mmCIF file of C-alpha atoms in Angstrom:
data_model
loop_
_atom_site.group_PDB
_atom_site.id
_atom_site.type_symbol
_atom_site.label_atom_id
_atom_site.label_comp_id
_atom_site.label_asym_id
_atom_site.label_seq_id
_atom_site.Cartn_x
_atom_site.Cartn_y
_atom_site.Cartn_z
ATOM 1 C CA MET A 1 -7.005 43.090 26.528
ATOM 2 C CA THR A 2 -5.768 42.584 22.973
ATOM 3 C CA GLN A 3 -7.419 43.521 19.673
ATOM 4 C CA VAL A 4 -6.646 41.008 16.872
ATOM 5 C CA ASN A 5 -6.869 41.495 13.127
ATOM 6 C CA ASP A 6 -9.358 39.497 11.053
ATOM 7 C CA THR A 7 -6.576 37.505 9.408
ATOM 8 C CA LEU A 8 -4.911 34.165 9.951
ATOM 9 C CA SER A 9 -2.752 34.212 13.051
ATOM 10 C CA TYR A 10 -0.026 32.412 11.083
ATOM 11 C CA PRO A 11 0.918 34.048 7.745
ATOM 12 C CA LYS A 12 -0.047 31.803 4.843
ATOM 13 C CA GLU A 13 3.292 32.275 3.117
ATOM 14 C CA ASN A 14 4.972 30.688 6.151
ATOM 15 C CA ILE A 15 2.838 27.554 6.024
ATOM 16 C CA ARG A 16 5.076 24.923 4.420
ATOM 17 C CA ILE A 17 3.232 22.493 2.177
ATOM 18 C CA LEU A 18 5.008 19.408 0.823
ATOM 19 C CA LEU A 19 3.457 17.517 -2.117
ATOM 20 C CA LEU A 20 4.917 14.153 -3.158
ATOM 21 C CA GLU A 21 4.341 11.530 -5.887
ATOM 22 C CA GLY A 22 3.562 13.871 -8.773
ATOM 23 C CA ILE A 23 0.333 15.319 -7.416
ATOM 24 C CA HIS A 24 -1.480 17.177 -10.212
ATOM 25 C CA PRO A 25 -0.491 20.848 -10.650
ATOM 26 C CA SER A 26 -4.163 21.770 -10.116
ATOM 27 C CA ALA A 27 -3.483 21.355 -6.393
ATOM 28 C CA VAL A 28 -0.557 23.783 -6.511
ATOM 29 C CA ARG A 29 -2.577 26.318 -8.498
ATOM 30 C CA ASN A 30 -5.485 26.085 -6.069
ATOM 31 C CA LEU A 31 -3.215 26.528 -3.060
ATOM 32 C CA ASN A 32 -1.353 29.445 -4.647
ATOM 33 C CA LYS A 33 -4.606 31.156 -5.628
ATOM 34 C CA ASN A 34 -5.678 31.018 -1.994
ATOM 35 C CA GLY A 35 -2.473 32.552 -0.687
ATOM 36 C CA PHE A 36 -0.412 29.436 0.085
ATOM 37 C CA THR A 37 2.793 30.093 -1.825
ATOM 38 C CA ASN A 38 5.271 28.004 0.169
ATOM 39 C CA VAL A 39 4.545 24.801 -1.763
ATOM 40 C CA GLU A 40 7.224 22.209 -2.565
ATOM 41 C CA ARG A 41 6.306 19.538 -5.123
ATOM 42 C CA HIS A 42 8.175 16.316 -5.956
ATOM 43 C CA ASP A 43 7.396 13.597 -8.516
ATOM 44 C CA VAL A 44 8.471 10.664 -6.347
ATOM 45 C CA ALA A 45 7.484 9.040 -3.077
ATOM 46 C CA TRP A 46 9.719 9.517 -0.054
ATOM 47 C CA SER A 47 10.960 6.728 2.165
ATOM 48 C CA GLU A 48 10.321 6.728 5.889
ATOM 49 C CA LYS A 49 13.949 7.718 6.423
ATOM 50 C CA GLU A 50 13.583 10.769 4.182
ATOM 51 C CA LEU A 51 10.347 11.753 5.900
ATOM 52 C CA LEU A 52 11.866 11.451 9.352
ATOM 53 C CA GLU A 53 14.704 13.718 8.269
ATOM 54 C CA LYS A 54 12.561 16.409 6.631
ATOM 55 C CA ILE A 55 9.045 16.353 8.114
ATOM 56 C CA GLY A 56 9.851 18.415 11.197
ATOM 57 C CA ASP A 57 9.044 21.837 9.726
ATOM 58 C CA VAL A 58 6.210 20.749 7.388
ATOM 59 C CA HIS A 59 2.692 21.982 8.171
ATOM 60 C CA VAL A 60 0.830 20.064 5.428
ATOM 61 C CA ILE A 61 1.901 17.000 3.452
ATOM 62 C CA GLY A 62 0.212 15.671 0.313
ATOM 63 C CA ILE A 63 0.786 12.088 -0.842
ATOM 64 C CA ARG A 64 -0.716 9.445 -3.088
ATOM 65 C CA SER A 65 -0.547 5.704 -2.463
ATOM 66 C CA LYS A 66 3.190 4.977 -2.165
ATOM 67 C CA THR A 67 4.388 7.251 0.634
ATOM 68 C CA GLN A 68 3.795 5.678 4.047
ATOM 69 C CA ILE A 69 2.958 8.014 6.924
ATOM 70 C CA THR A 70 3.806 5.843 9.923
ATOM 71 C CA GLU A 71 3.424 6.489 13.630
ATOM 72 C CA GLU A 72 7.138 7.299 13.784
ATOM 73 C CA VAL A 73 6.768 9.925 11.061
ATOM 74 C CA ILE A 74 3.762 11.466 12.821
ATOM 75 C CA GLN A 75 5.655 11.632 16.115
ATOM 76 C CA LYS A 76 8.471 13.470 14.337
ATOM 77 C CA ALA A 77 6.094 15.902 12.588
ATOM 78 C CA GLY A 78 5.732 18.465 15.339
ATOM 79 C CA LYS A 79 4.174 21.156 13.137
ATOM 80 C CA LEU A 80 1.987 18.942 10.947
ATOM 81 C CA LYS A 81 -1.663 20.024 10.787
ATOM 82 C CA ALA A 82 -2.975 18.029 7.839
ATOM 83 C CA ILE A 83 -2.225 15.037 5.635
ATOM 84 C CA GLY A 84 -3.813 15.090 2.194
ATOM 85 C CA CYS A 85 -4.175 11.715 0.483
ATOM 86 C CA PHE A 86 -4.598 12.652 -3.182
ATOM 87 C CA CYS A 87 -6.259 9.320 -3.975
ATOM 88 C CA ILE A 88 -9.203 7.164 -2.897
ATOM 89 C CA GLY A 89 -7.707 5.359 0.094
ATOM 90 C CA THR A 90 -6.042 6.301 3.362
ATOM 91 C CA ASN A 91 -4.473 2.946 4.276
ATOM 92 C CA GLN A 92 -0.988 4.413 3.684
ATOM 93 C CA VAL A 93 -1.490 6.598 6.775
ATOM 94 C CA ASP A 94 -1.529 5.446 10.397
ATOM 95 C CA LEU A 95 -4.932 6.995 11.086
ATOM 96 C CA THR A 96 -4.920 6.147 14.781
ATOM 97 C CA ALA A 97 -1.591 7.906 15.297
ATOM 98 C CA ALA A 98 -2.807 10.902 13.264
ATOM 99 C CA MET A 99 -6.012 11.106 15.299
ATOM 100 C CA ARG A 100 -4.178 10.966 18.625
ATOM 101 C CA ALA A 101 -1.855 13.734 17.413
ATOM 102 C CA GLY A 102 -4.787 15.894 16.299
ATOM 103 C CA ILE A 103 -3.695 15.813 12.642
ATOM 104 C CA THR A 104 -6.494 15.974 10.088
ATOM 105 C CA VAL A 105 -6.361 13.392 7.279
ATOM 106 C CA PHE A 106 -8.241 14.014 4.025
ATOM 107 C CA ASN A 107 -8.663 11.983 0.853
ATOM 108 C CA SER A 108 -10.744 12.131 -2.335
ATOM 109 C CA PRO A 109 -13.016 9.095 -2.410
ATOM 110 C CA TYR A 110 -15.229 10.191 -5.318
ATOM 111 C CA SER A 111 -13.120 12.086 -7.847
ATOM 112 C CA ASN A 112 -11.900 9.118 -9.920
ATOM 113 C CA THR A 113 -14.930 6.831 -9.760
ATOM 114 C CA ARG A 114 -15.766 7.442 -13.407
ATOM 115 C CA SER A 115 -12.212 6.654 -14.518
ATOM 116 C CA VAL A 116 -12.222 3.274 -12.755
ATOM 117 C CA ALA A 117 -15.739 2.424 -13.918
ATOM 118 C CA GLU A 118 -14.914 3.153 -17.567
ATOM 119 C CA LEU A 119 -11.849 0.898 -17.418
ATOM 120 C CA VAL A 120 -13.922 -1.951 -15.955
ATOM 121 C CA ILE A 121 -16.343 -1.796 -18.885
ATOM 122 C CA ALA A 122 -13.553 -1.421 -21.452
ATOM 123 C CA GLU A 123 -11.584 -4.375 -20.092
ATOM 124 C CA SER A 124 -14.700 -6.528 -19.877
ATOM 125 C CA ILE A 125 -15.296 -5.981 -23.588
ATOM 126 C CA MET A 126 -11.659 -6.700 -24.403
ATOM 127 C CA LEU A 127 -11.651 -9.957 -22.434
ATOM 128 C CA LEU A 128 -14.962 -11.218 -23.831
ATOM 129 C CA ARG A 129 -13.674 -10.554 -27.363
ATOM 130 C CA LYS A 130 -10.275 -12.182 -26.605
ATOM 131 C CA ILE A 131 -8.568 -8.977 -27.736
ATOM 132 C CA PRO A 132 -5.294 -9.621 -25.821
ATOM 133 C CA LEU A 133 -4.706 -12.763 -27.903
ATOM 134 C CA ARG A 134 -5.719 -11.157 -31.213
ATOM 135 C CA ASP A 135 -3.588 -8.091 -30.490
ATOM 136 C CA LYS A 136 -0.564 -10.241 -29.671
ATOM 137 C CA LYS A 137 -1.002 -12.335 -32.824
ATOM 138 C CA ALA A 138 -1.441 -9.273 -35.031
ATOM 139 C CA HIS A 139 1.827 -7.845 -33.699
ATOM 140 C CA GLU A 140 3.433 -11.185 -34.577
ATOM 141 C CA GLY A 141 2.038 -11.010 -38.106
ATOM 142 C CA VAL A 142 -0.665 -13.646 -37.558
ATOM 143 C CA TRP A 143 -4.086 -12.807 -39.063
ATOM 144 C CA LEU A 144 -6.436 -14.383 -36.496
ATOM 145 C CA LYS A 145 -9.689 -13.347 -38.181
ATOM 146 C CA ASP A 146 -12.506 -15.453 -36.752
ATOM 147 C CA ALA A 147 -15.302 -15.287 -34.181
ATOM 148 C CA LYS A 148 -14.086 -18.206 -32.084
ATOM 149 C CA GLU A 149 -14.653 -17.583 -28.335
ATOM 150 C CA SER A 150 -15.554 -13.947 -29.071
ATOM 151 C CA TYR A 151 -18.705 -12.623 -27.434
ATOM 152 C CA GLU A 152 -20.736 -9.419 -27.168
ATOM 153 C CA ILE A 153 -21.095 -7.816 -23.768
ATOM 154 C CA ARG A 154 -24.802 -7.187 -24.328
ATOM 155 C CA GLY A 155 -26.989 -9.669 -22.516
ATOM 156 C CA LYS A 156 -24.266 -10.949 -20.199
ATOM 157 C CA ARG A 157 -24.549 -10.640 -16.408
ATOM 158 C CA ILE A 158 -21.979 -8.696 -14.422
ATOM 159 C CA GLY A 159 -21.553 -9.305 -10.697
ATOM 160 C CA ILE A 160 -20.281 -6.359 -8.676
ATOM 161 C CA ILE A 161 -18.740 -7.080 -5.266
ATOM 162 C CA GLY A 162 -18.783 -3.825 -3.330
ATOM 163 C CA TYR A 163 -21.585 -1.469 -4.357
ATOM 164 C CA GLY A 164 -20.054 1.804 -3.207
ATOM 165 C CA HIS A 165 -19.211 4.865 -5.251
ATOM 166 C CA ILE A 166 -17.247 2.970 -7.901
ATOM 167 C CA GLY A 167 -19.354 -0.190 -7.882
ATOM 168 C CA SER A 168 -22.582 1.752 -8.372
ATOM 169 C CA GLN A 169 -21.002 3.776 -11.194
ATOM 170 C CA VAL A 170 -19.971 0.506 -12.878
ATOM 171 C CA SER A 171 -23.581 -0.597 -12.465
ATOM 172 C CA VAL A 172 -24.919 2.434 -14.346
ATOM 173 C CA LEU A 173 -22.431 2.119 -17.209
ATOM 174 C CA ALA A 174 -22.910 -1.648 -17.430
ATOM 175 C CA GLU A 175 -26.671 -1.377 -17.732
ATOM 176 C CA SER A 176 -26.339 1.266 -20.441
ATOM 177 C CA MET A 177 -24.217 -1.259 -22.380
ATOM 178 C CA GLY A 178 -26.955 -3.884 -22.186
ATOM 179 C CA LEU A 179 -25.524 -5.909 -19.304
ATOM 180 C CA LYS A 180 -27.665 -7.422 -16.586
ATOM 181 C CA VAL A 181 -26.382 -6.288 -13.200
ATOM 182 C CA SER A 182 -26.222 -8.134 -9.877
ATOM 183 C CA TYR A 183 -24.325 -6.897 -6.840
ATOM 184 C CA TYR A 184 -23.323 -7.914 -3.351
ATOM 185 C CA ASP A 185 -22.399 -5.619 -0.474
ATOM 186 C CA ILE A 186 -22.135 -6.260 3.256
ATOM 187 C CA LEU A 187 -24.281 -3.159 3.815
ATOM 188 C CA PRO A 188 -27.775 -2.628 2.392
ATOM 189 C CA LYS A 189 -27.453 -0.432 -0.712
ATOM 190 C CA LEU A 190 -30.257 0.802 -2.919
ATOM 191 C CA PRO A 191 -29.814 -0.435 -6.505
ATOM 192 C CA MET A 192 -29.185 1.858 -9.431
ATOM 193 C CA GLY A 193 -31.536 1.275 -12.357
ATOM 194 C CA ASN A 194 -32.485 -2.380 -12.705
ATOM 195 C CA ALA A 195 -29.552 -3.782 -10.732
ATOM 196 C CA ARG A 196 -30.406 -6.712 -8.465
ATOM 197 C CA ARG A 197 -28.972 -7.224 -4.987
ATOM 198 C CA VAL A 198 -28.048 -10.795 -4.016
ATOM 199 C CA GLU A 199 -27.631 -12.265 -0.540
ATOM 200 C CA SER A 200 -24.173 -13.779 -0.926
ATOM 201 C CA MET A 201 -21.092 -13.733 -3.136
ATOM 202 C CA ASP A 202 -21.835 -17.345 -4.065
ATOM 203 C CA ASP A 203 -25.008 -16.135 -5.789
ATOM 204 C CA LEU A 204 -22.839 -13.938 -8.006
ATOM 205 C CA PHE A 205 -20.283 -16.664 -8.702
ATOM 206 C CA GLU A 206 -22.977 -19.079 -9.859
ATOM 207 C CA THR A 207 -24.844 -16.692 -12.158
ATOM 208 C CA CYS A 208 -22.455 -14.046 -13.518
ATOM 209 C CA ASP A 209 -20.294 -13.989 -16.624
ATOM 210 C CA ILE A 210 -18.184 -11.141 -15.231
ATOM 211 C CA ILE A 211 -17.089 -10.609 -11.625
ATOM 212 C CA THR A 212 -15.628 -7.215 -10.717
ATOM 213 C CA LEU A 213 -14.257 -6.286 -7.290
ATOM 214 C CA HIS A 214 -14.641 -2.863 -5.644
ATOM 215 C CA VAL A 215 -13.881 -3.361 -1.957
ATOM 216 C CA PRO A 216 -11.475 -1.720 0.516
ATOM 217 C CA ALA A 217 -8.453 -3.422 2.051
ATOM 218 C CA THR A 218 -9.663 -4.772 5.406
ATOM 219 C CA PRO A 219 -9.127 -7.996 7.375
ATOM 220 C CA ASP A 220 -12.488 -9.187 6.023
ATOM 221 C CA THR A 221 -11.493 -8.685 2.382
ATOM 222 C CA TYR A 222 -7.983 -10.116 2.661
ATOM 223 C CA MET A 223 -7.658 -12.909 0.059
ATOM 224 C CA MET A 224 -11.440 -12.973 -0.279
ATOM 225 C CA ILE A 225 -11.079 -14.484 -3.757
ATOM 226 C CA GLY A 226 -9.148 -17.751 -3.583
ATOM 227 C CA THR A 227 -9.364 -21.297 -4.889
ATOM 228 C CA ASP A 228 -12.768 -21.983 -3.351
ATOM 229 C CA GLN A 229 -14.380 -18.831 -4.710
ATOM 230 C CA LEU A 230 -12.832 -19.198 -8.165
ATOM 231 C CA SER A 231 -14.074 -22.787 -8.416
ATOM 232 C CA LYS A 232 -17.617 -21.559 -7.800
ATOM 233 C CA MET A 233 -17.494 -19.069 -10.662
ATOM 234 C CA LYS A 234 -19.165 -20.005 -13.915
ATOM 235 C CA LYS A 235 -16.851 -21.857 -16.285
ATOM 236 C CA GLY A 236 -15.591 -19.384 -18.863
ATOM 237 C CA SER A 237 -16.303 -16.314 -16.744
ATOM 238 C CA ILE A 238 -13.864 -13.455 -16.247
ATOM 239 C CA LEU A 239 -12.552 -11.685 -13.140
ATOM 240 C CA LEU A 240 -11.566 -8.031 -12.754
ATOM 241 C CA ASN A 241 -9.796 -6.537 -9.751
ATOM 242 C CA LEU A 242 -9.330 -2.768 -9.753
ATOM 243 C CA SER A 243 -9.733 -2.394 -5.974
ATOM 244 C CA ARG A 244 -6.894 -3.585 -3.705
ATOM 245 C CA GLY A 245 -4.064 -6.027 -4.331
ATOM 246 C CA SER A 246 -4.699 -7.941 -1.133
ATOM 247 C CA VAL A 247 -8.169 -9.228 -2.065
ATOM 248 C CA VAL A 248 -7.219 -11.846 -4.712
ATOM 249 C CA ASP A 249 -5.005 -14.902 -4.286
ATOM 250 C CA ILE A 250 -2.913 -14.460 -7.428
ATOM 251 C CA HIS A 251 -1.559 -18.016 -7.413
ATOM 252 C CA SER A 252 -5.074 -19.484 -7.276
ATOM 253 C CA LEU A 253 -6.172 -17.183 -10.087
ATOM 254 C CA LYS A 254 -3.227 -18.324 -12.196
ATOM 255 C CA GLU A 255 -4.207 -21.975 -11.702
ATOM 256 C CA SER A 256 -7.840 -21.238 -12.615
ATOM 257 C CA ILE A 257 -6.798 -19.514 -15.826
ATOM 258 C CA GLU A 258 -4.339 -22.236 -16.780
ATOM 259 C CA SER A 259 -7.021 -24.887 -16.225
ATOM 260 C CA GLY A 260 -9.443 -22.984 -18.468
ATOM 261 C CA HIS A 261 -12.071 -22.594 -15.743
ATOM 262 C CA ILE A 262 -11.595 -18.826 -15.734
ATOM 263 C CA SER A 263 -11.337 -17.561 -19.306
ATOM 264 C CA GLY A 264 -9.607 -14.280 -18.522
ATOM 265 C CA ALA A 265 -8.768 -11.609 -15.996
ATOM 266 C CA ALA A 266 -7.945 -7.925 -15.752
ATOM 267 C CA ILE A 267 -5.782 -6.973 -12.779
ATOM 268 C CA ASP A 268 -4.774 -3.416 -11.886
ATOM 269 C CA VAL A 269 -3.587 -3.900 -8.289
ATOM 270 C CA TYR A 270 -1.181 -6.414 -6.793
ATOM 271 C CA PRO A 271 -0.053 -7.795 -3.408
ATOM 272 C CA LYS A 272 3.376 -6.268 -4.010
ATOM 273 C CA GLU A 273 3.864 -3.337 -6.346
ATOM 274 C CA PRO A 274 7.068 -1.596 -7.472
ATOM 275 C CA GLU A 275 8.066 1.405 -5.387
ATOM 276 C CA SER A 276 8.975 3.369 -8.517
ATOM 277 C CA LYS A 277 9.083 3.183 -12.295
ATOM 278 C CA ASN A 278 12.700 2.071 -12.052
ATOM 279 C CA GLU A 279 11.848 -1.140 -10.182
ATOM 280 C CA ARG A 280 10.980 -4.148 -12.319
ATOM 281 C CA PHE A 281 7.444 -5.527 -12.005
ATOM 282 C CA HIS A 282 6.889 -9.272 -11.498
ATOM 283 C CA SER A 283 3.627 -11.226 -11.360
ATOM 284 C CA GLU A 284 2.622 -14.871 -11.714
ATOM 285 C CA LEU A 285 -0.012 -13.696 -14.179
ATOM 286 C CA GLN A 286 2.471 -12.426 -16.726
ATOM 287 C CA ASN A 287 2.263 -14.088 -20.153
ATOM 288 C CA LEU A 288 -0.974 -15.943 -19.358
ATOM 289 C CA PRO A 289 -3.614 -16.042 -22.118
ATOM 290 C CA ASN A 290 -6.380 -13.420 -22.107
ATOM 291 C CA VAL A 291 -4.995 -11.553 -19.113
ATOM 292 C CA ILE A 292 -4.753 -7.756 -18.984
ATOM 293 C CA LEU A 293 -2.245 -6.386 -16.481
ATOM 294 C CA THR A 294 -2.199 -2.657 -15.805
ATOM 295 C CA PRO A 295 0.099 -0.757 -13.389
ATOM 296 C CA HIS A 296 -2.417 0.520 -10.810
ATOM 297 C CA ILE A 297 -3.893 3.089 -13.200
ATOM 298 C CA GLY A 298 -7.615 2.528 -12.655
ATOM 299 C CA GLY A 299 -8.103 6.093 -11.469
ATOM 300 C CA SER A 300 -5.173 7.582 -13.368
ATOM 301 C CA THR A 301 -6.774 9.766 -15.987
ATOM 302 C CA LEU A 302 -5.895 13.413 -16.400
ATOM 303 C CA GLU A 303 -9.465 14.364 -15.575
ATOM 304 C CA ALA A 304 -9.444 12.343 -12.355
ATOM 305 C CA GLN A 305 -6.055 13.613 -11.215
ATOM 306 C CA PHE A 306 -7.103 17.200 -11.918
ATOM 307 C CA ASN A 307 -10.290 16.751 -9.891
ATOM 308 C CA ILE A 308 -8.458 15.027 -7.032
ATOM 309 C CA GLY A 309 -5.921 17.844 -6.917
ATOM 310 C CA VAL A 310 -8.669 20.435 -6.577
ATOM 311 C CA ASP A 311 -10.764 18.390 -4.144
ATOM 312 C CA VAL A 312 -8.086 17.555 -1.573
ATOM 313 C CA SER A 313 -6.361 20.947 -1.752
ATOM 314 C CA THR A 314 -9.736 22.640 -1.191
ATOM 315 C CA LYS A 315 -10.279 20.565 1.954
ATOM 316 C CA ILE A 316 -6.830 21.576 3.183
ATOM 317 C CA ILE A 317 -7.548 25.248 2.441
ATOM 318 C CA ASN A 318 -10.853 25.102 4.307
ATOM 319 C CA LEU A 319 -9.146 23.529 7.311
ATOM 320 C CA ILE A 320 -6.415 26.124 7.531
ATOM 321 C CA ASP A 321 -8.650 29.092 6.686
ATOM 322 C CA ASN A 322 -11.592 28.371 8.986
ATOM 323 C CA GLY A 323 -11.107 25.033 10.763
ATOM 324 C CA THR A 324 -13.573 22.993 8.688
ATOM 325 C CA THR A 325 -12.836 19.256 8.837
ATOM 326 C CA VAL A 326 -15.501 17.827 6.500
ATOM 327 C CA GLY A 327 -14.089 14.689 4.882
ATOM 328 C CA SER A 328 -11.607 14.047 7.696
ATOM 329 C CA HIS A 329 -10.694 10.476 8.678
ATOM 330 C CA SER A 330 -9.052 11.439 11.966
ATOM 331 C CA VAL A 331 -10.283 14.666 13.548
ATOM 332 C CA PRO A 332 -14.107 14.737 13.985
ATOM 333 C CA GLU A 333 -15.947 16.395 11.114
ATOM 334 C CA LEU A 334 -17.202 19.958 11.571
ATOM 335 C CA ASN A 335 -18.605 22.169 8.793
ATOM 336 C CA LEU A 336 -18.007 25.668 10.098
ATOM 337 C CA PRO A 337 -19.428 29.041 9.061
ATOM 338 C CA THR A 338 -17.180 32.038 8.602
ATOM 339 C CA GLN A 339 -17.594 34.435 11.512
ATOM 340 C CA LYS A 340 -17.183 38.152 10.941
ATOM 341 C CA ASN A 341 -15.910 40.378 13.755
ATOM 342 C CA ALA A 342 -14.904 37.360 15.799
ATOM 343 C CA HIS A 343 -11.823 35.525 16.889
ATOM 344 C CA ARG A 344 -11.653 31.750 16.269
ATOM 345 C CA ILE A 345 -9.829 29.230 18.451
ATOM 346 C CA LEU A 346 -9.384 25.516 17.733
ATOM 347 C CA HIS A 347 -9.016 23.016 20.559
ATOM 348 C CA ILE A 348 -8.407 19.289 20.081
ATOM 349 C CA HIS A 349 -8.424 17.073 23.146
ATOM 350 C CA GLU A 350 -8.842 13.525 24.351
ATOM 351 C CA ASN A 351 -12.497 12.557 24.600
ATOM 352 C CA LYS A 352 -12.689 12.689 28.384
ATOM 353 C CA PRO A 353 -15.485 13.990 30.643
ATOM 354 C CA GLY A 354 -15.120 17.545 31.897
ATOM 355 C CA VAL A 355 -12.950 19.057 29.148
ATOM 356 C CA LEU A 356 -15.690 21.243 27.658
ATOM 357 C CA SER A 357 -16.799 22.335 31.131
ATOM 358 C CA GLU A 358 -13.232 23.384 31.944
ATOM 359 C CA ILE A 359 -12.951 25.336 28.664
ATOM 360 C CA ASN A 360 -16.193 27.168 29.394
ATOM 361 C CA ARG A 361 -15.115 27.866 32.981
ATOM 362 C CA ILE A 362 -11.913 29.500 31.713
ATOM 363 C CA LEU A 363 -13.867 31.666 29.269
ATOM 364 C CA SER A 364 -16.317 32.651 31.993
ATOM 365 C CA ASP A 365 -13.595 33.469 34.521
ATOM 366 C CA MET A 366 -11.876 35.663 31.917
ATOM 367 C CA ASN A 367 -15.182 37.366 31.095
ATOM 368 C CA ILE A 368 -14.938 36.412 27.412
ATOM 369 C CA ASN A 369 -18.145 36.431 25.376
ATOM 370 C CA ILE A 370 -18.768 33.334 23.233
ATOM 371 C CA LEU A 371 -20.304 34.134 19.836
ATOM 372 C CA GLY A 372 -20.282 30.531 18.648
ATOM 373 C CA GLN A 373 -19.212 27.157 19.968
ATOM 374 C CA TYR A 374 -18.996 23.948 17.944
ATOM 375 C CA LEU A 375 -18.138 20.481 19.260
ATOM 376 C CA LYS A 376 -17.777 17.063 17.660
ATOM 377 C CA THR A 377 -16.286 13.932 19.174
ATOM 378 C CA ASN A 378 -15.320 10.455 18.071
ATOM 379 C CA GLU A 379 -14.319 7.470 20.175
ATOM 380 C CA GLU A 380 -10.957 8.980 21.152
ATOM 381 C CA ILE A 381 -10.818 12.745 20.630
ATOM 382 C CA GLY A 382 -12.974 15.840 20.699
ATOM 383 C CA TYR A 383 -12.779 18.918 18.479
ATOM 384 C CA VAL A 384 -14.020 22.244 19.871
ATOM 385 C CA VAL A 385 -14.156 25.452 17.848
ATOM 386 C CA LEU A 386 -14.733 28.698 19.740
ATOM 387 C CA ASP A 387 -15.779 32.002 18.193
ATOM 388 C CA ILE A 388 -15.283 34.780 20.704
ATOM 389 C CA ASP A 389 -15.364 38.581 20.847
ATOM 390 C CA LYS A 390 -12.452 40.327 19.165
ATOM 391 C CA GLN A 391 -11.388 41.648 22.560
ATOM 392 C CA TYR A 392 -9.592 38.859 24.437
ATOM 393 C CA ASP A 393 -6.937 38.302 27.062
ATOM 394 C CA GLU A 394 -3.535 37.177 25.774
ATOM 395 C CA ALA A 395 -3.401 34.524 28.479
ATOM 396 C CA LEU A 396 -6.418 32.700 27.038
ATOM 397 C CA ILE A 397 -4.538 30.359 24.680
ATOM 398 C CA GLU A 398 -2.025 29.475 27.353
ATOM 399 C CA LYS A 399 -4.851 28.603 29.742
ATOM 400 C CA LEU A 400 -6.704 26.551 27.104
ATOM 401 C CA SER A 401 -3.514 24.705 26.202
ATOM 402 C CA GLY A 402 -3.123 23.868 29.881
ATOM 403 C CA VAL A 403 -6.520 22.167 30.126
ATOM 404 C CA LYS A 404 -6.078 18.524 31.093
ATOM 405 C CA TYR A 405 -6.225 16.098 28.129
ATOM 406 C CA THR A 406 -5.434 18.842 25.569
ATOM 407 C CA ILE A 407 -3.761 17.529 22.403
ATOM 408 C CA ARG A 408 -3.361 20.862 20.639
ATOM 409 C CA SER A 409 -4.873 24.323 20.802
ATOM 410 C CA ARG A 410 -4.261 27.270 18.524
ATOM 411 C CA ILE A 411 -5.549 30.620 17.356
ATOM 412 C CA LEU A 412 -6.918 30.410 13.824
ATOM 413 C CA TYR A 413 -7.682 34.106 13.266
#
């Protein structure tokens, strides 16, 4: 029998953490403070080729929206335990491949909601006041001092498509500015304040002065705003897209603006975006009147990036320190207590009948006392956490790793 120390089985300083795309230093500080000192940080995204060459000895990788974690990268990442998406989405990661490899994927879906919501309100005011035109003319030396086609935001109706964390925050800010709020979501959502839920997007198009989009990138939202939808919008209304570049048909929007049916637009995301600051940006919407184009910065405030850095790094720390997977998009979520005077083992396996029974049979045959057992499954995999007596047989991990359908098994502490 072997007595183990109440420490991580793998020294923290040997856990290699790779952070790409200029992740906020708050993440590095949080990791360092918790004993993870082997942290490498880069300001740029890596190509798939670079990842394939260098991912082999990485235990944790942190990315934002540009770096693509493909199935090929995951297959090459033999030591990878976690992928941290330091942003709202996870569509840059092959989640199915990560799940089947037992790699936990985290993101930060709430930390920049305020940043996006504030920009929506600010750009709505700018578009209703025709500020892009007046700013351009002032820079050209033209004194365009009049109230023509310039309107207050108060009393107008804003239509929010997607009433999730960002959409509902827009709702609160909009109402405080005197806007009337309507929203549409495919799921029933309780309204904030005096917001009114409508039954279809057409209801929003027909009644709203402002349409703002806050939906994920899915097959259902692909090009959801095209010629037909734009034609149904109120003449003179404005459109804002700070969600995903795939949800608006840019060419149709250009035609609607040029015809005068849509009076303005604010776009932060695009079907194709530059890979880096060195690549030139092109869009059909460039140089159109009353159009604000921003380079995917809806959530890019210092406050948001600081909070995201802390949030995602904390999830990574909790995973490595005690096996907690709350917020995971791949491994089933478990919120685990810290066990004193115990030994913790993590076991990830295919979700097949008989696996848990086999694990318990092994423990029973080896006369090992279980102090705690936690199990969560999804459609493809199961996650079992075992807390056992500090006295254990060295052959235990080998036996657990040999259980049929095992994906990975390891000693945590």
